[in-house]
Amino acid sequence: MPLDPFAPVPIKLVTEIKMQVNHVVCAFCGCDCDDISVTVKGERITQARNACVLGKAWFLSHGSPSGLPAARIDGQAADFEPGIETAARWLAEARYPLIYGLSSTSCEAQRKAVALAEILGGCIDCCTSVCHGPSGIALQGVGEPTCTLGEVKNRADLVIYWGSNPGESHPRHMARYAVTAKGMFVPQGRSGRTVVLIDVRRTASARAADIFLQIKPGRDFEALWALQALVNGQALDASAIDATGLTLQELSDLSNRMKHCRFGVLFLGQGLTQTRGKHFNTSAAFLLVRALNRHTKFALMPMRGHGNVTGIDNVLAWQTGYPFGVNFSLGYPRFNPGEYTAVDVLSRGEADAALVVASDPVASLPGRAARRLSEIPTIALDTHESETTRVARVAFTTATTGIHAEGTVYRMDNIPIRLRKILPSPYPSDEEVLSRLLTRVRELKAC
Ligand code: SF4
């Protein structure tokens, strides 16, 4: 029997259409690898070539329909518009609202969140305050002698990871940018570079290093200060650095290598930023690199975790002058880590409403801060269910930036990268939800 050309195409056939999309960006971690090829079958991503194990898990888990309602109010499925109305009223009526998260969404959405914080007269903070906040403080206090990952790939002959385990946290960092990658002035790749790992324990990344230095926990500041003294040509007593767990010979050898390399780079991890000393550690590292530039070319870069945590620092800095923990209650931006940062505002019970975007603070913040989110009206935007969406009074399901929505992200070296939309989504993007909230809050505040 001849086929009827106007008969509907069986859905099954449509959903099984396979296509390959190249040059896709993985927005899971701060490497933002832009060479991923994904295979799409129907409405699902079934393969992510070139991605590491973390990237593959991100593409496969986010690249399939979640089946969640567009919005939930007090746990009950609701339409989008009632969700916006309820959320906007909670926020507009609050005396001291907090906006938090924003490290896994687009810069376009982040801009809307800053505008919302300003009109609400509340606080806005991002995941930076619990990871690389001390790097942001050092940046503001000392200045950041940095470079791009392209320069690292093409020029670096000395690569130092301090308090970082890139093999597990950023699995392609070494291969794509810093260690085995072949560059214009490092054509030999791995054999053209010396790799040093400094950490409190021998992690998986130590296997890729030429030199592993095991430092005592909480002694990074002393070691960095001693290195700076050696770089500046000062004599040191061996007993003065006993507490670091390193020997004077090890530190002298490292300072010599640092001074005599052609192009060196120091990657800072959370082993420096979230241990004893915090911003004193990062400031010491920034000052060390500044001192090294009297001898050679040396740069420094924080190993940023989330795919666009660098983006929110940039957006906040260009709009308010500060990279995280910003308060608008006097009508202009003020910055005071420890006072206006999310953990503090929540733990002290000050925030009386919260808007959480693309983050799960209930699962990740300390107990008192997390508990406060379940005591106050919390509004959550996320692509999937999380501990935070479960306690939220209003939860919106949003499209995943980089899979279901386009947008801009900043790689860990402050390079902006454009994300494309690969799959259709029934859900709005974070930017669309925040735009609607902003419009409605403006109307309510005008009243
Ligand atoms: S290293 Fe990071 S950005 Fe690159 S594929 Fe893995 S998770 Fe994605």
CSV table of C-alpha atoms and ligand atoms in Angstrom, one decimal:
chain,number,residue,atom,x,y,z
A,1,MET,CA,0.0,0.0,0.0
A,2,PRO,CA,1.5,3.4,-0.9
A,3,LEU,CA,2.4,5.7,2.0
A,4,ASP,CA,0.1,8.7,2.7
A,5,PRO,CA,2.5,11.7,2.5
A,6,PHE,CA,0.2,13.8,4.9
A,7,ALA,CA,0.0,11.2,7.6
A,8,PRO,CA,1.7,12.3,10.9
A,9,VAL,CA,5.2,11.0,11.4
A,10,PRO,CA,5.3,8.5,14.2
A,11,ILE,CA,6.8,10.3,17.3
A,12,LYS,CA,9.0,7.3,17.8
A,13,LEU,CA,10.7,7.9,14.5
A,14,VAL,CA,11.3,11.6,15.3
A,15,THR,CA,12.7,11.0,18.7
A,16,GLU,CA,15.2,8.5,17.3
A,17,ILE,CA,16.7,11.0,14.8
A,18,LYS,CA,20.4,11.2,15.7
A,19,MET,CA,22.7,14.2,15.1
A,20,GLN,CA,26.1,15.3,16.1
A,21,VAL,CA,26.9,18.8,17.3
A,22,ASN,CA,30.5,19.9,17.3
A,23,HIS,CA,32.4,22.6,19.1
A,24,VAL,CA,30.1,22.5,22.1
A,25,VAL,CA,31.3,24.1,25.4
A,26,CYS,CA,31.2,22.1,28.5
A,27,ALA,CA,30.1,24.6,31.2
A,28,PHE,CA,30.6,22.2,34.2
A,29,CYS,CA,33.9,23.4,35.5
A,30,GLY,CA,36.1,26.5,35.1
A,31,CYS,CA,38.0,25.0,32.2
A,32,ASP,CA,35.0,25.5,30.0
A,33,CYS,CA,36.4,23.2,27.3
A,34,ASP,CA,35.0,24.2,23.9
A,35,ASP,CA,35.9,21.2,21.8
A,36,ILE,CA,33.1,18.8,22.9
A,37,SER,CA,31.2,16.8,20.2
A,38,VAL,CA,27.8,15.8,21.5
A,39,THR,CA,25.5,13.2,20.0
A,40,VAL,CA,21.8,14.1,20.2
A,41,LYS,CA,19.1,11.4,19.9
A,42,GLY,CA,15.6,12.8,19.9
A,43,GLU,CA,15.5,15.1,23.0
A,44,ARG,CA,18.5,13.5,24.8
A,45,ILE,CA,22.2,13.8,24.7
A,46,THR,CA,23.6,10.3,24.4
A,47,GLN,CA,27.3,10.9,24.0
A,48,ALA,CA,29.8,13.7,24.8
A,49,ARG,CA,33.1,13.1,23.0
A,50,ASN,CA,36.3,14.7,24.3
A,51,ALA,CA,34.6,15.5,27.6
A,52,CYS,CA,36.1,14.2,30.8
A,53,VAL,CA,34.3,12.0,33.2
A,54,LEU,CA,32.7,15.0,35.0
A,55,GLY,CA,31.8,16.7,31.7
A,56,LYS,CA,30.2,13.5,30.4
A,57,ALA,CA,28.1,13.1,33.5
A,58,TRP,CA,27.0,16.7,33.2
A,59,PHE,CA,25.9,16.4,29.6
A,60,LEU,CA,24.2,13.1,30.0
A,61,SER,CA,22.3,14.1,33.2
A,62,HIS,CA,21.2,17.5,32.0
A,63,GLY,CA,20.7,16.6,28.4
A,64,SER,CA,17.4,14.7,29.0
A,65,PRO,CA,14.0,16.0,30.0
A,66,SER,CA,13.6,16.4,33.8
A,67,GLY,CA,9.8,16.0,33.8
A,68,LEU,CA,9.5,18.6,36.6
A,69,PRO,CA,6.7,21.3,36.5
A,70,ALA,CA,7.5,24.8,35.4
A,71,ALA,CA,7.0,26.0,39.0
A,72,ARG,CA,6.2,24.7,42.4
A,73,ILE,CA,4.6,26.8,45.2
A,74,ASP,CA,4.9,25.2,48.6
A,75,GLY,CA,5.7,21.9,47.0
A,76,GLN,CA,2.6,21.9,44.7
A,77,ALA,CA,2.9,22.1,40.9
A,78,ALA,CA,1.9,25.5,39.6
A,79,ASP,CA,1.9,27.5,36.4
A,80,PHE,CA,4.8,29.9,35.7
A,81,GLU,CA,2.8,33.2,36.2
A,82,PRO,CA,1.4,32.4,39.6
A,83,GLY,CA,5.0,31.4,40.6
A,84,ILE,CA,6.3,34.7,39.4
A,85,GLU,CA,3.6,36.7,41.3
A,86,THR,CA,4.2,34.7,44.6
A,87,ALA,CA,8.0,35.0,44.4
A,88,ALA,CA,8.0,38.7,43.5
A,89,ARG,CA,5.7,39.5,46.5
A,90,TRP,CA,7.9,37.5,48.9
A,91,LEU,CA,11.0,39.4,47.7
A,92,ALA,CA,9.3,42.9,47.5
A,93,GLU,CA,8.0,42.5,51.1
A,94,ALA,CA,11.3,41.4,52.6
A,95,ARG,CA,13.4,43.9,54.6
A,96,TYR,CA,16.7,42.2,54.0
A,97,PRO,CA,16.6,39.7,51.1
A,98,LEU,CA,19.6,37.7,50.0
A,99,ILE,CA,20.4,36.7,46.4
A,100,TYR,CA,22.9,33.8,46.2
A,101,GLY,CA,24.4,31.2,43.9
A,102,LEU,CA,24.8,32.3,40.2
A,103,SER,CA,28.0,30.4,39.5
A,104,SER,CA,26.4,28.0,37.0
A,105,THR,CA,24.3,30.3,34.9
A,106,SER,CA,24.9,32.9,32.2
A,107,CYS,CA,26.3,36.4,32.6
A,108,GLU,CA,23.1,37.7,31.1
A,109,ALA,CA,21.2,36.1,34.0
A,110,GLN,CA,23.8,37.4,36.5
A,111,ARG,CA,23.2,40.9,35.3
A,112,LYS,CA,19.5,40.6,36.0
A,113,ALA,CA,20.2,39.3,39.5
A,114,VAL,CA,22.5,42.3,40.3
A,115,ALA,CA,19.7,44.7,39.1
A,116,LEU,CA,17.2,42.8,41.3
A,117,ALA,CA,19.5,43.0,44.4
A,118,GLU,CA,19.8,46.8,43.9
A,119,ILE,CA,16.1,47.4,43.6
A,120,LEU,CA,15.4,45.2,46.6
A,121,GLY,CA,18.1,46.9,48.7
A,122,GLY,CA,19.4,43.5,49.8
A,123,CYS,CA,22.6,41.5,49.6
A,124,ILE,CA,24.0,39.6,46.6
A,125,ASP,CA,26.6,36.9,47.0
A,126,CYS,CA,27.9,34.1,45.0
A,127,CYS,CA,29.7,30.8,45.5
A,128,THR,CA,33.0,32.7,45.4
A,129,SER,CA,32.6,33.6,49.0
A,130,VAL,CA,32.9,29.9,50.0
A,131,CYS,CA,35.7,29.0,47.5
A,132,HIS,CA,38.0,31.7,46.0
A,133,GLY,CA,36.8,34.7,48.0
A,134,PRO,CA,40.3,35.0,49.5
A,135,SER,CA,41.7,35.3,45.9
A,136,GLY,CA,39.2,38.1,45.2
A,137,ILE,CA,40.3,39.9,48.4
A,138,ALA,CA,44.0,39.5,47.4
A,139,LEU,CA,43.2,40.7,43.9
A,140,GLN,CA,41.6,43.9,45.3
A,141,GLY,CA,44.5,44.4,47.8
A,142,VAL,CA,47.5,43.4,45.8
A,143,GLY,CA,46.5,43.3,42.1
A,144,GLU,CA,46.5,40.2,40.1
A,145,PRO,CA,49.6,39.3,38.0
A,146,THR,CA,47.8,36.9,35.6
A,147,CYS,CA,47.6,35.7,32.0
A,148,THR,CA,45.3,33.5,29.8
A,149,LEU,CA,45.3,29.7,29.6
A,150,GLY,CA,46.4,30.2,25.9
A,151,GLU,CA,49.6,31.9,27.2
A,152,VAL,CA,50.1,29.0,29.6
A,153,LYS,CA,49.7,26.5,26.8
A,154,ASN,CA,52.0,28.3,24.5
A,155,ARG,CA,54.7,29.6,26.8
A,156,ALA,CA,54.8,28.1,30.3
A,157,ASP,CA,57.9,26.0,31.1
A,158,LEU,CA,57.3,26.0,34.8
A,159,VAL,CA,53.8,25.0,36.1
A,160,ILE,CA,53.1,25.0,39.8
A,161,TYR,CA,49.8,23.8,41.4
A,162,TRP,CA,49.5,24.8,45.0
A,163,GLY,CA,46.6,23.3,47.1
A,164,SER,CA,44.9,22.0,44.0
A,165,ASN,CA,44.2,18.5,42.7
A,166,PRO,CA,43.4,19.2,39.0
A,167,GLY,CA,43.5,15.5,38.1
A,168,GLU,CA,40.2,15.1,40.0
A,169,SER,CA,38.7,18.6,40.1
A,170,HIS,CA,39.5,19.8,36.5
A,171,PRO,CA,40.4,16.6,34.7
A,172,ARG,CA,41.3,18.2,31.4
A,173,HIS,CA,43.3,21.2,32.8
A,174,MET,CA,46.6,19.5,32.5
A,175,ALA,CA,46.1,17.9,29.1
A,176,ARG,CA,44.4,20.8,27.4
A,177,TYR,CA,46.2,23.9,28.8
A,178,ALA,CA,49.1,23.4,31.2
A,179,VAL,CA,51.1,20.2,31.2
A,180,THR,CA,50.9,17.9,28.2
A,181,ALA,CA,49.6,20.4,25.7
A,182,LYS,CA,52.0,21.4,23.0
A,183,GLY,CA,52.4,25.1,22.6
A,184,MET,CA,54.1,27.6,20.2
A,185,PHE,CA,57.1,28.1,22.4
A,186,VAL,CA,56.8,24.7,24.2
A,187,PRO,CA,56.6,22.4,21.1
A,188,GLN,CA,57.8,19.4,23.1
A,189,GLY,CA,54.7,19.5,25.3
A,190,ARG,CA,55.2,17.6,28.5
A,191,SER,CA,58.9,17.3,28.2
A,192,GLY,CA,59.3,21.0,27.7
A,193,ARG,CA,57.8,21.8,31.1
A,194,THR,CA,58.6,21.3,34.8
A,195,VAL,CA,55.6,20.5,36.9
A,196,VAL,CA,55.5,21.1,40.6
A,197,LEU,CA,52.7,20.1,42.9
A,198,ILE,CA,52.5,21.4,46.5
A,199,ASP,CA,49.9,19.9,48.8
A,200,VAL,CA,49.2,18.5,52.2
A,201,ARG,CA,48.9,15.0,50.8
A,202,ARG,CA,50.0,13.0,47.8
A,203,THR,CA,46.9,13.3,45.5
A,204,ALA,CA,46.2,11.7,42.2
A,205,SER,CA,47.7,14.8,40.5
A,206,ALA,CA,51.1,14.1,42.1
A,207,ARG,CA,51.7,11.3,39.5
A,208,ALA,CA,51.8,14.0,36.8
A,209,ALA,CA,54.3,16.2,38.6
A,210,ASP,CA,58.1,16.2,38.4
A,211,ILE,CA,58.4,17.5,41.9
A,212,PHE,CA,56.0,16.9,44.8
A,213,LEU,CA,56.4,18.9,47.9
A,214,GLN,CA,54.3,17.8,50.9
A,215,ILE,CA,53.6,20.8,53.1
A,216,LYS,CA,52.2,20.6,56.7
A,217,PRO,CA,48.5,21.6,56.9
A,218,GLY,CA,47.9,25.2,57.6
A,219,ARG,CA,51.5,26.3,56.9
A,220,ASP,CA,51.1,27.7,53.4
A,221,PHE,CA,51.5,31.3,54.5
A,222,GLU,CA,54.9,30.6,56.1
A,223,ALA,CA,56.1,28.7,53.0
A,224,LEU,CA,55.0,31.4,50.6
A,225,TRP,CA,56.6,34.1,52.7
A,226,ALA,CA,59.9,32.2,52.9
A,227,LEU,CA,59.8,31.7,49.1
A,228,GLN,CA,59.3,35.4,48.7
A,229,ALA,CA,62.3,36.1,51.0
A,230,LEU,CA,64.5,33.7,48.9
A,231,VAL,CA,63.3,35.2,45.6
A,232,ASN,CA,64.3,38.6,47.1
A,233,GLY,CA,67.8,37.3,47.9
A,234,GLN,CA,67.4,37.3,51.7
A,235,ALA,CA,69.2,34.7,53.8
A,236,LEU,CA,67.0,32.3,55.7
A,237,ASP,CA,67.7,30.2,58.8
A,238,ALA,CA,66.7,26.6,58.2
A,239,SER,CA,65.0,26.4,61.6
A,240,ALA,CA,62.7,29.3,60.6
A,241,ILE,CA,60.9,27.1,58.1
A,242,ASP,CA,60.8,23.8,60.1
A,243,ALA,CA,57.1,24.4,60.8
A,244,THR,CA,56.2,24.1,57.0
A,245,GLY,CA,57.4,20.5,56.8
A,246,LEU,CA,59.6,21.5,53.9
A,247,THR,CA,63.4,21.9,54.0
A,248,LEU,CA,65.4,25.0,53.2
A,249,GLN,CA,67.0,23.1,50.3
A,250,GLU,CA,63.6,22.2,48.8
A,251,LEU,CA,62.4,25.9,49.0
A,252,SER,CA,65.8,27.2,47.7
A,253,ASP,CA,65.6,24.8,44.7
A,254,LEU,CA,62.0,25.9,44.0
A,255,SER,CA,62.8,29.6,44.2
A,256,ASN,CA,65.7,29.1,41.8
A,257,ARG,CA,63.5,27.3,39.4
A,258,MET,CA,61.0,30.1,39.7
A,259,LYS,CA,63.5,32.9,39.1
A,260,HIS,CA,65.2,31.1,36.2
A,261,CYS,CA,62.2,29.8,34.1
A,262,ARG,CA,61.2,31.6,30.9
A,263,PHE,CA,57.5,31.7,31.8
A,264,GLY,CA,56.1,30.4,35.1
A,265,VAL,CA,52.6,30.0,36.3
A,266,LEU,CA,51.2,29.4,39.8
A,267,PHE,CA,47.7,27.8,39.9
A,268,LEU,CA,46.0,28.3,43.3
A,269,GLY,CA,43.5,25.9,44.7
A,270,GLN,CA,41.2,25.8,47.6
A,271,GLY,CA,43.9,24.2,49.7
A,272,LEU,CA,45.2,27.8,49.9
A,273,THR,CA,42.0,29.7,50.0
A,274,GLN,CA,39.9,27.7,52.5
A,275,THR,CA,42.6,26.7,55.0
A,276,ARG,CA,44.2,28.6,57.9
A,277,GLY,CA,45.3,32.0,56.6
A,278,LYS,CA,42.8,32.3,53.8
A,279,HIS,CA,43.3,35.8,52.2
A,280,PHE,CA,46.7,36.1,53.9
A,281,ASN,CA,47.8,33.0,52.0
A,282,THR,CA,46.5,34.3,48.7
A,283,SER,CA,48.0,37.8,49.3
A,284,ALA,CA,51.3,36.1,50.0
A,285,ALA,CA,51.0,34.2,46.7
A,286,PHE,CA,50.1,37.3,44.8
A,287,LEU,CA,53.1,39.2,46.3
A,288,LEU,CA,55.4,36.3,45.6
A,289,VAL,CA,54.4,36.3,41.9
A,290,ARG,CA,54.8,40.1,41.9
A,291,ALA,CA,58.4,39.7,43.2
A,292,LEU,CA,59.1,37.0,40.6
A,293,ASN,CA,58.3,39.5,37.8
A,294,ARG,CA,61.5,41.4,38.7
A,295,HIS,CA,63.4,38.3,37.5
A,296,THR,CA,61.3,36.7,34.8
A,297,LYS,CA,57.7,36.4,33.4
A,298,PHE,CA,55.5,34.8,36.0
A,299,ALA,CA,51.7,34.7,36.3
A,300,LEU,CA,49.1,33.4,38.8
A,301,MET,CA,45.6,32.0,38.3
A,302,PRO,CA,43.0,30.7,40.8
A,303,MET,CA,41.6,27.3,39.8
A,304,ARG,CA,37.9,28.3,39.6
A,305,GLY,CA,35.5,25.5,40.1
A,306,HIS,CA,32.0,26.1,38.6
A,307,GLY,CA,31.6,26.8,34.9
A,308,ASN,CA,30.8,30.5,35.3
A,309,VAL,CA,31.9,31.4,38.8
A,310,THR,CA,34.4,33.7,37.1
A,311,GLY,CA,31.5,35.3,35.3
A,312,ILE,CA,29.6,36.3,38.4
A,313,ASP,CA,32.8,37.9,39.9
A,314,ASN,CA,33.2,39.8,36.6
A,315,VAL,CA,29.6,40.9,36.4
A,316,LEU,CA,29.5,42.0,40.0
A,317,ALA,CA,32.8,43.8,39.8
A,318,TRP,CA,31.9,45.7,36.6
A,319,GLN,CA,28.5,46.7,38.0
A,320,THR,CA,29.3,47.3,41.7
A,321,GLY,CA,33.1,47.4,41.9
A,322,TYR,CA,33.3,44.3,44.1
A,323,PRO,CA,33.5,40.6,43.2
A,324,PHE,CA,31.2,39.0,45.9
A,325,GLY,CA,29.3,39.7,49.1
A,326,VAL,CA,27.8,43.1,48.0
A,327,ASN,CA,25.2,44.9,50.1
A,328,PHE,CA,22.7,47.5,48.6
A,329,SER,CA,20.8,48.4,51.8
A,330,LEU,CA,21.9,52.0,51.7
A,331,GLY,CA,21.1,52.3,48.0
A,332,TYR,CA,24.8,52.0,46.9
A,333,PRO,CA,27.1,48.9,46.9
A,334,ARG,CA,29.2,48.1,49.9
A,335,PHE,CA,31.6,45.2,50.2
A,336,ASN,CA,32.5,43.5,53.5
A,337,PRO,CA,33.3,39.8,53.5
A,338,GLY,CA,32.2,38.3,56.8
A,339,GLU,CA,29.3,40.7,57.1
A,340,TYR,CA,27.5,40.7,53.7
A,341,THR,CA,28.5,37.2,52.6
A,342,ALA,CA,25.7,34.6,52.4
A,343,VAL,CA,26.9,32.3,55.2
A,344,ASP,CA,27.1,35.2,57.6
A,345,VAL,CA,23.8,36.9,56.6
A,346,LEU,CA,22.0,33.6,57.0
A,347,SER,CA,23.7,32.2,60.1
A,348,ARG,CA,23.0,35.5,62.0
A,349,GLY,CA,19.3,35.1,61.0
A,350,GLU,CA,19.4,38.5,59.2
A,351,ALA,CA,18.1,37.5,55.8
A,352,ASP,CA,14.3,37.3,55.8
A,353,ALA,CA,13.9,36.1,52.2
A,354,ALA,CA,16.3,34.4,49.7
A,355,LEU,CA,16.5,34.0,46.0
A,356,VAL,CA,18.9,31.1,45.0
A,357,VAL,CA,19.9,30.8,41.4
A,358,ALA,CA,21.6,27.7,40.0
A,359,SER,CA,23.1,26.5,43.3
A,360,ASP,CA,22.3,24.2,46.2
A,361,PRO,CA,23.3,26.0,49.4
A,362,VAL,CA,21.0,23.8,51.6
A,363,ALA,CA,23.3,20.9,50.7
A,364,SER,CA,26.6,22.8,50.7
A,365,LEU,CA,26.5,25.7,53.3
A,366,PRO,CA,27.2,25.2,57.0
A,367,GLY,CA,24.2,23.9,59.1
A,368,ARG,CA,22.9,27.1,60.6
A,369,ALA,CA,23.0,29.0,57.3
A,370,ALA,CA,21.4,26.1,55.5
A,371,ARG,CA,18.7,25.8,58.1
A,372,ARG,CA,17.8,29.5,57.8
A,373,LEU,CA,16.9,28.9,54.2
A,374,SER,CA,14.1,26.6,55.3
A,375,GLU,CA,12.8,29.1,57.9
A,376,ILE,CA,12.4,32.0,55.5
A,377,PRO,CA,10.6,32.3,52.1
A,378,THR,CA,13.2,30.9,49.7
A,379,ILE,CA,12.8,31.1,46.0
A,380,ALA,CA,15.0,28.7,43.9
A,381,LEU,CA,15.8,28.5,40.2
A,382,ASP,CA,17.4,25.3,39.2
A,383,THR,CA,17.4,22.8,36.3
A,384,HIS,CA,16.7,19.8,38.5
A,385,GLU,CA,15.5,19.0,41.9
A,386,SER,CA,17.9,19.7,44.8
A,387,GLU,CA,17.9,20.0,48.6
A,388,THR,CA,17.3,23.8,48.1
A,389,THR,CA,14.4,23.4,45.7
A,390,ARG,CA,12.8,21.0,48.2
A,391,VAL,CA,12.7,23.6,51.0
A,392,ALA,CA,11.9,26.5,48.6
A,393,ARG,CA,8.5,28.2,48.9
A,394,VAL,CA,8.7,28.8,45.2
A,395,ALA,CA,10.8,26.7,42.9
A,396,PHE,CA,11.2,27.3,39.2
A,397,THR,CA,12.5,24.7,36.8
A,398,THR,CA,14.9,26.4,34.3
A,399,ALA,CA,16.7,25.5,31.1
A,400,THR,CA,20.3,24.4,31.4
A,401,THR,CA,22.6,27.1,30.2
A,402,GLY,CA,24.9,25.6,27.4
A,403,ILE,CA,22.4,22.8,26.6
A,404,HIS,CA,18.9,24.3,26.5
A,405,ALA,CA,19.7,28.0,26.5
A,406,GLU,CA,22.5,30.2,25.1
A,407,GLY,CA,24.5,32.7,27.0
A,408,THR,CA,28.0,33.9,27.9
A,409,VAL,CA,30.4,32.4,30.5
A,410,TYR,CA,33.9,33.4,31.6
A,411,ARG,CA,36.6,30.7,31.7
A,412,MET,CA,38.8,30.7,34.8
A,413,ASP,CA,41.3,33.0,32.9
A,414,ASN,CA,38.6,35.7,32.4
A,415,ILE,CA,38.1,34.8,28.7
A,416,PRO,CA,34.4,35.1,27.8
A,417,ILE,CA,33.0,32.2,25.9
A,418,ARG,CA,29.6,32.0,24.1
A,419,LEU,CA,27.4,29.0,24.8
A,420,ARG,CA,25.0,27.7,22.3
A,421,LYS,CA,21.5,26.1,22.6
A,422,ILE,CA,21.7,22.5,21.5
A,423,LEU,CA,18.3,21.1,22.5
A,424,PRO,CA,14.8,22.7,22.8
A,425,SER,CA,13.4,23.0,26.3
A,426,PRO,CA,9.9,23.5,27.7
A,427,TYR,CA,11.5,25.6,30.5
A,428,PRO,CA,12.5,29.3,30.5
A,429,SER,CA,16.2,30.3,31.0
A,430,ASP,CA,17.4,31.7,34.3
A,431,GLU,CA,17.6,35.1,32.5
A,432,GLU,CA,14.0,34.9,31.4
A,433,VAL,CA,12.8,34.1,34.9
A,434,LEU,CA,14.9,36.8,36.5
A,435,SER,CA,13.7,39.4,33.9
A,436,ARG,CA,10.1,38.6,34.8
A,437,LEU,CA,10.8,38.8,38.5
A,438,LEU,CA,12.7,42.1,38.0
A,439,THR,CA,9.7,43.6,36.1
A,440,ARG,CA,7.2,42.5,38.7
A,441,VAL,CA,9.3,43.6,41.7
A,442,ARG,CA,9.8,47.0,40.0
A,443,GLU,CA,6.0,47.3,39.7
A,444,LEU,CA,5.4,46.3,43.3
A,445,LYS,CA,8.1,48.6,44.7
A,446,ALA,CA,6.6,51.5,42.7
A,447,CYS,CA,3.3,50.9,44.4
B,1,SF4,S1,37.6,19.6,32.3
B,1,SF4,FE1,35.8,20.7,33.1
B,1,SF4,S2,35.0,21.9,31.3
B,1,SF4,FE2,36.5,20.3,30.5
B,1,SF4,S3,35.2,18.6,30.0
B,1,SF4,FE3,35.9,18.2,32.1
B,1,SF4,S4,34.2,19.1,33.4
B,1,SF4,FE4,33.9,19.9,31.3
